[in-house]
Amino acid sequence: MPGTRIRKYIIAEVLSPTLLCLLIFTMVMLMGRLMKLVDLVVNKGVSIIDIMVLFGTMLPAFLNITLPLSFLMGIMIGLSRMSADSETIAMKAAGLGLAQMARPVLGLAIIFALLTAIAGLWLKPWGYQAFREQVFAITMQKATIGFQPQVFMKQFDNMVLYANQLDDRSGQMNGLFIVERKPEATMLIFAEQGDIVADETEEVITFRLLDGTIHRQESGDDSTYQLINFRSYDVQPDLTGEGEAAAGKIGRKKRPKEMSTGQLWRQLDSEKNRLNERKRGAIKAELHTRLASPMAPLLFALFGLPFSIQTHRSGRSGGFVVGLIIYLCYYMLLSLAQTFTADAGVTPWLTFWLPHLLLGMSGLYCLYRSAHEQPSIFVSQVEQAMTALKNRLDKNDDHA
């Protein structure tokens, strides 16, 4: 079989499970958000189109995780199958060493590293910002559409609103009655007039009430009752279903993950912005997480090749399990790097780049030894552990 056909065959064996895993992992992560989005449709009246847009804005953040993971699983599943079926032995007998078989896999690793870089450096922050803007647009829509005069409106989680008169064009309301529920107290609010104020810069929606009174009853204390007169009073509706803490999220400043990569650089380099150490650490952690994300597919290729190319006595499923172990170990190190950089203020050169350098050297060492038919001790021990686990499970099945 010519070298070109072999390379195409290896690429197909790796790429097919990679694309399947990418679809499955992305759907699994989306399913984790599905219940909250279904609640928006059923209980809050959000349209299906808006939900589809929210799904679209979530995808970039998921791709930054699923692209490297799917590629690793593609290597482990595809090459483990070839190894279990003795195809790699046949290729070696035909004069093809591990170096030749690794070239198409490393080529795919470079492609997935570029895709991960695009997802992490540009698409991910865009997705977070677009998601936030879409949530605000839905919030604004719910605060202005569907109001009817002389009808008790209960679409807000923290209040019930009644307006005697409503101007559809200006949104001005007259003869207002509001029941606002808070953990510490319940308030009955009467106002002569009211209006909806939307601050698109701060992304805050407010009901501004004029000339009214507030009847306030503290929770759990029937003896405390307050009567307050006001000329102007602002009420913020909670449309998230998560109380005041979630309502405050709408009007906050951008978090580091919502900033573009250029904005993160400028935040760190600007002398005018004197950031406190905690915020500076959070920005550093987010920036170097994005910069390090393209390294994952390359490292996974270096470790995946030695583990998958040898004959797996543990069976074809062993490659999938080993792939999960490699993935979990890598992202545990990445999570620790983020924590030490953001909370402890340790320099990213020690938390991010030194571990990546050591992992890269270790992967090259494992690949070198496997190419010379000298599997490393670590690879052999993992293989023995997987074989022992498989034998133990087989014995349990026989006894059952």
PDB file of C-alpha atoms in Angstrom, residues 110-240:
ATOM      1  CA  ILE A 110      -1.785  21.242  14.027  1.00  0.00           C
ATOM      2  CA  ILE A 111      -5.169  21.749  12.338  1.00  0.00           C
ATOM      3  CA  PHE A 112      -7.066  21.157  15.589  1.00  0.00           C
ATOM      4  CA  ALA A 113      -4.638  23.431  17.435  1.00  0.00           C
ATOM      5  CA  LEU A 114      -5.486  26.227  14.977  1.00  0.00           C
ATOM      6  CA  LEU A 115      -9.224  25.550  15.361  1.00  0.00           C
ATOM      7  CA  THR A 116      -8.858  25.572  19.154  1.00  0.00           C
ATOM      8  CA  ALA A 117      -6.929  28.850  18.953  1.00  0.00           C
ATOM      9  CA  ILE A 118      -9.696  30.429  16.880  1.00  0.00           C
ATOM     10  CA  ALA A 119     -12.331  29.158  19.308  1.00  0.00           C
ATOM     11  CA  GLY A 120     -10.420  30.223  22.420  1.00  0.00           C
ATOM     12  CA  LEU A 121      -8.939  33.559  21.351  1.00  0.00           C
ATOM     13  CA  TRP A 122     -11.840  34.976  19.330  1.00  0.00           C
ATOM     14  CA  LEU A 123     -15.040  32.914  19.249  1.00  0.00           C
ATOM     15  CA  LYS A 124     -15.262  32.134  22.985  1.00  0.00           C
ATOM     16  CA  PRO A 125     -15.223  35.773  24.225  1.00  0.00           C
ATOM     17  CA  TRP A 126     -17.538  36.731  21.360  1.00  0.00           C
ATOM     18  CA  GLY A 127     -19.932  33.963  22.434  1.00  0.00           C
ATOM     19  CA  TYR A 128     -20.003  35.110  26.066  1.00  0.00           C
ATOM     20  CA  GLN A 129     -20.627  38.716  25.023  1.00  0.00           C
ATOM     21  CA  ALA A 130     -23.283  37.729  22.464  1.00  0.00           C
ATOM     22  CA  PHE A 131     -24.990  35.519  25.065  1.00  0.00           C
ATOM     23  CA  ARG A 132     -25.094  38.415  27.524  1.00  0.00           C
ATOM     24  CA  GLU A 133     -26.493  40.788  24.888  1.00  0.00           C
ATOM     25  CA  GLN A 134     -29.140  38.255  23.872  1.00  0.00           C
ATOM     26  CA  VAL A 135     -30.185  37.742  27.499  1.00  0.00           C
ATOM     27  CA  PHE A 136     -30.533  41.509  27.860  1.00  0.00           C
ATOM     28  CA  ALA A 137     -32.567  41.693  24.633  1.00  0.00           C
ATOM     29  CA  ILE A 138     -34.911  38.983  25.960  1.00  0.00           C
ATOM     30  CA  THR A 139     -35.126  40.814  29.269  1.00  0.00           C
ATOM     31  CA  MET A 140     -35.994  44.070  27.523  1.00  0.00           C
ATOM     32  CA  GLN A 141     -38.574  42.312  25.385  1.00  0.00           C
ATOM     33  CA  LYS A 142     -40.257  40.747  28.399  1.00  0.00           C
ATOM     34  CA  ALA A 143     -40.282  44.100  30.173  1.00  0.00           C
ATOM     35  CA  THR A 144     -42.025  45.935  27.319  1.00  0.00           C
ATOM     36  CA  ILE A 145     -44.111  43.355  25.436  1.00  0.00           C
ATOM     37  CA  GLY A 146     -47.209  41.662  26.775  1.00  0.00           C
ATOM     38  CA  PHE A 147     -48.277  44.375  29.202  1.00  0.00           C
ATOM     39  CA  GLN A 148     -52.019  44.934  29.333  1.00  0.00           C
ATOM     40  CA  PRO A 149     -53.935  47.563  31.313  1.00  0.00           C
ATOM     41  CA  GLN A 150     -56.111  46.432  34.230  1.00  0.00           C
ATOM     42  CA  VAL A 151     -54.519  42.962  34.240  1.00  0.00           C
ATOM     43  CA  PHE A 152     -52.315  41.490  36.963  1.00  0.00           C
ATOM     44  CA  MET A 153     -49.035  40.622  35.237  1.00  0.00           C
ATOM     45  CA  LYS A 154     -47.017  37.818  36.841  1.00  0.00           C
ATOM     46  CA  GLN A 155     -44.199  37.239  34.353  1.00  0.00           C
ATOM     47  CA  PHE A 156     -41.646  38.574  36.827  1.00  0.00           C
ATOM     48  CA  ASP A 157     -40.260  36.263  39.509  1.00  0.00           C
ATOM     49  CA  ASN A 158     -39.971  38.882  42.230  1.00  0.00           C
ATOM     50  CA  MET A 159     -43.108  40.965  41.645  1.00  0.00           C
ATOM     51  CA  VAL A 160     -46.709  41.197  40.483  1.00  0.00           C
ATOM     52  CA  LEU A 161     -47.599  44.368  38.563  1.00  0.00           C
ATOM     53  CA  TYR A 162     -50.944  46.021  37.835  1.00  0.00           C
ATOM     54  CA  ALA A 163     -51.432  49.179  35.758  1.00  0.00           C
ATOM     55  CA  ASN A 164     -54.759  50.955  35.463  1.00  0.00           C
ATOM     56  CA  GLN A 165     -53.696  52.706  32.240  1.00  0.00           C
ATOM     57  CA  LEU A 166     -50.917  51.951  29.778  1.00  0.00           C
ATOM     58  CA  ASP A 167     -49.656  53.955  26.800  1.00  0.00           C
ATOM     59  CA  ASP A 168     -48.490  51.415  24.202  1.00  0.00           C
ATOM     60  CA  ARG A 169     -46.281  53.926  22.361  1.00  0.00           C
ATOM     61  CA  SER A 170     -44.413  55.565  25.217  1.00  0.00           C
ATOM     62  CA  GLY A 171     -44.718  52.715  27.724  1.00  0.00           C
ATOM     63  CA  GLN A 172     -45.880  55.133  30.413  1.00  0.00           C
ATOM     64  CA  MET A 173     -48.182  53.621  33.047  1.00  0.00           C
ATOM     65  CA  ASN A 174     -50.692  55.261  35.399  1.00  0.00           C
ATOM     66  CA  GLY A 175     -52.352  53.946  38.541  1.00  0.00           C
ATOM     67  CA  LEU A 176     -49.734  51.366  39.429  1.00  0.00           C
ATOM     68  CA  PHE A 177     -49.949  48.653  42.050  1.00  0.00           C
ATOM     69  CA  ILE A 178     -46.887  46.396  42.599  1.00  0.00           C
ATOM     70  CA  VAL A 179     -46.276  43.544  44.996  1.00  0.00           C
ATOM     71  CA  GLU A 180     -42.491  43.149  45.355  1.00  0.00           C
ATOM     72  CA  ARG A 181     -41.176  40.102  47.164  1.00  0.00           C
ATOM     73  CA  LYS A 182     -37.721  40.038  48.747  1.00  0.00           C
ATOM     74  CA  PRO A 183     -36.176  37.546  51.177  1.00  0.00           C
ATOM     75  CA  GLU A 184     -36.178  40.097  53.965  1.00  0.00           C
ATOM     76  CA  ALA A 185     -39.564  41.727  53.328  1.00  0.00           C
ATOM     77  CA  THR A 186     -42.701  41.988  51.198  1.00  0.00           C
ATOM     78  CA  MET A 187     -43.688  45.416  49.876  1.00  0.00           C
ATOM     79  CA  LEU A 188     -46.958  46.752  48.482  1.00  0.00           C
ATOM     80  CA  ILE A 189     -46.226  49.714  46.235  1.00  0.00           C
ATOM     81  CA  PHE A 190     -48.805  52.250  44.976  1.00  0.00           C
ATOM     82  CA  ALA A 191     -47.724  54.894  42.463  1.00  0.00           C
ATOM     83  CA  GLU A 192     -49.449  57.544  40.384  1.00  0.00           C
ATOM     84  CA  GLN A 193     -47.158  57.048  37.379  1.00  0.00           C
ATOM     85  CA  GLY A 194     -44.426  54.749  36.170  1.00  0.00           C
ATOM     86  CA  ASP A 195     -42.120  54.270  33.234  1.00  0.00           C
ATOM     87  CA  ILE A 196     -39.666  51.654  31.940  1.00  0.00           C
ATOM     88  CA  VAL A 197     -36.046  52.828  31.800  1.00  0.00           C
ATOM     89  CA  ALA A 198     -33.492  50.716  29.917  1.00  0.00           C
ATOM     90  CA  ASP A 199     -29.771  51.449  30.210  1.00  0.00           C
ATOM     91  CA  GLU A 200     -28.187  49.617  27.282  1.00  0.00           C
ATOM     92  CA  THR A 201     -24.666  50.590  28.367  1.00  0.00           C
ATOM     93  CA  GLU A 202     -24.986  49.064  31.822  1.00  0.00           C
ATOM     94  CA  GLU A 203     -27.615  46.557  30.603  1.00  0.00           C
ATOM     95  CA  VAL A 204     -30.082  47.360  33.366  1.00  0.00           C
ATOM     96  CA  ILE A 205     -33.891  47.544  33.174  1.00  0.00           C
ATOM     97  CA  THR A 206     -35.720  49.571  35.801  1.00  0.00           C
ATOM     98  CA  PHE A 207     -39.325  50.475  36.583  1.00  0.00           C
ATOM     99  CA  ARG A 208     -39.168  54.137  37.643  1.00  0.00           C
ATOM    100  CA  LEU A 209     -42.180  54.979  39.815  1.00  0.00           C
ATOM    101  CA  LEU A 210     -43.347  58.511  40.689  1.00  0.00           C
ATOM    102  CA  ASP A 211     -45.474  59.868  43.568  1.00  0.00           C
ATOM    103  CA  GLY A 212     -46.529  56.899  45.634  1.00  0.00           C
ATOM    104  CA  THR A 213     -46.344  54.989  48.888  1.00  0.00           C
ATOM    105  CA  ILE A 214     -44.711  51.769  50.050  1.00  0.00           C
ATOM    106  CA  HIS A 215     -46.211  49.418  52.618  1.00  0.00           C
ATOM    107  CA  ARG A 216     -43.375  47.271  53.933  1.00  0.00           C
ATOM    108  CA  GLN A 217     -43.771  44.152  56.085  1.00  0.00           C
ATOM    109  CA  GLU A 218     -40.625  42.354  57.247  1.00  0.00           C
ATOM    110  CA  SER A 219     -40.546  38.585  56.836  1.00  0.00           C
ATOM    111  CA  GLY A 220     -41.062  36.656  60.072  1.00  0.00           C
ATOM    112  CA  ASP A 221     -41.812  39.792  62.108  1.00  0.00           C
ATOM    113  CA  ASP A 222     -45.483  40.769  62.129  1.00  0.00           C
ATOM    114  CA  SER A 223     -44.849  43.590  64.613  1.00  0.00           C
ATOM    115  CA  THR A 224     -42.704  45.605  62.181  1.00  0.00           C
ATOM    116  CA  TYR A 225     -44.642  47.576  59.598  1.00  0.00           C
ATOM    117  CA  GLN A 226     -43.444  50.617  57.634  1.00  0.00           C
ATOM    118  CA  LEU A 227     -45.287  53.194  55.537  1.00  0.00           C
ATOM    119  CA  ILE A 228     -43.004  55.158  53.203  1.00  0.00           C
ATOM    120  CA  ASN A 229     -43.940  58.030  50.892  1.00  0.00           C
ATOM    121  CA  PHE A 230     -41.752  58.676  47.856  1.00  0.00           C
ATOM    122  CA  ARG A 231     -41.444  61.063  44.938  1.00  0.00           C
ATOM    123  CA  SER A 232     -39.350  58.649  42.891  1.00  0.00           C
ATOM    124  CA  TYR A 233     -38.611  54.964  43.433  1.00  0.00           C
ATOM    125  CA  ASP A 234     -36.822  52.437  41.222  1.00  0.00           C
ATOM    126  CA  VAL A 235     -37.695  48.731  41.039  1.00  0.00           C
ATOM    127  CA  GLN A 236     -35.663  46.173  39.090  1.00  0.00           C
ATOM    128  CA  PRO A 237     -37.571  43.095  37.891  1.00  0.00           C
ATOM    129  CA  ASP A 238     -35.966  39.678  38.200  1.00  0.00           C
ATOM    130  CA  LEU A 239     -36.402  37.828  34.904  1.00  0.00           C
ATOM    131  CA  THR A 240     -33.782  35.141  35.501  1.00  0.00           C
TER     132      THR A 240
END
